């Protein structure tokens, strides 16, 4: 599992800083968080294949988070027989994408499924054999969602010594037990995985939280995350300006990351008013609140290791 930061900016794409978008690569598939104008450039630079792109999770209907979707859809339609695409996001995301597709009348050779947030829908946006995608509303100038991708727990460690003592011969039966299946021995006894596996091990959790003022759900989404992408749009001296526009400062984000016990935080959605040289100041301010936080830069790749206790 690894995350590729395709862009780290906010508001508008800049020559050296594309709009914030995170590609999470997991078992050959990519889940993409946000796609503003120009995200296809970041996608191409990262050398990601279009076939892998199967899910796009959109935080909100501001141009810097969704205008890039049609371009990605068109690129995907150049392949033979692409898989269906699922787009997850706020109410209206389906209408936005379908309207653009209908008016531009671009070629489509795969189905698109929309999953829109609703009050009654609960915290799970999508669920798969390997992971679930959670969403919670944030506080921005318009309805905005934060996401958390949770890899499902893995079976506990296989205890070879106990397996031997119980008379399970090394070989295919061990493999079955490791996968969580019960096995029958030649003498008629049945051994269940519970008897030979340790406690299940937590999977990896990733948070994606941008375009919000500090809010309870920011903590909810980031709590104990192994890697959290959080908005750090402004320096603290511009806090009033940030609040008026529904944003967090780097100070806010780093402080929340510490309090939510995030393992590692990457701050993104940097205002176009700052040059890359300014990021040193961002980093200093963030470091005053949390020691495992950094400013994200376009095209950085973050491998996500299993939690240390696993
Ligand atoms: Zn934004
Ligand atoms: Zn916004």
Short mmCIF file of N, CA, C and O and ligand atoms in Angstrom, two decimals, residues 10-11 60 62 64-65 140 211 233 247 269, ligand 1:
data_model
loop_
_atom_site.label_atom_id
_atom_site.label_comp_id
_atom_site.label_asym_id
_atom_site.label_seq_id
_atom_site.Cartn_x
_atom_site.Cartn_y
_atom_site.Cartn_z
N UNK A 10 -3.91 24.28 -3.50
CA UNK A 10 -5.33 24.58 -3.37
C UNK A 10 -5.72 25.69 -4.32
O UNK A 10 -4.85 26.40 -4.84
N UNK A 11 -7.01 25.80 -4.59
CA UNK A 11 -7.60 26.89 -5.38
C UNK A 11 -7.39 26.82 -6.88
O UNK A 11 -8.33 26.84 -7.63
N UNK A 60 -15.71 17.54 -2.29
CA UNK A 60 -16.81 18.52 -2.44
C UNK A 60 -16.82 19.13 -3.83
O UNK A 60 -15.88 18.96 -4.62
N UNK A 62 -16.27 21.94 -5.23
CA UNK A 62 -15.52 23.15 -5.58
C UNK A 62 -14.61 22.74 -6.72
O UNK A 62 -14.05 21.63 -6.73
N UNK A 64 -11.63 23.18 -7.62
CA UNK A 64 -10.27 22.66 -7.41
C UNK A 64 -10.25 21.21 -6.90
O UNK A 64 -9.18 20.64 -6.71
N UNK A 65 -11.44 20.62 -6.74
CA UNK A 65 -11.50 19.22 -6.27
C UNK A 65 -12.20 18.27 -7.24
O UNK A 65 -12.18 17.07 -7.04
N UNK A 140 -17.06 23.49 5.92
CA UNK A 140 -16.45 24.32 4.88
C UNK A 140 -17.49 25.31 4.40
O UNK A 140 -18.60 25.34 4.92
N UNK A 211 -10.09 21.14 3.11
CA UNK A 211 -11.14 22.14 3.02
C UNK A 211 -12.14 22.07 4.17
O UNK A 211 -13.32 21.73 4.00
N UNK A 233 -3.43 25.05 4.57
CA UNK A 233 -3.47 25.99 3.45
C UNK A 233 -2.72 27.30 3.74
O UNK A 233 -2.14 27.90 2.85
N UNK A 247 -11.14 27.25 6.01
CA UNK A 247 -9.91 26.46 5.92
C UNK A 247 -9.17 26.37 7.25
O UNK A 247 -9.39 27.16 8.16
N UNK A 269 -2.88 21.08 0.10
CA UNK A 269 -3.82 22.17 -0.24
C UNK A 269 -3.22 23.53 0.11
O UNK A 269 -3.86 24.40 0.70
ZN1 LIG B 1 -10.02 23.46 -2.17
#
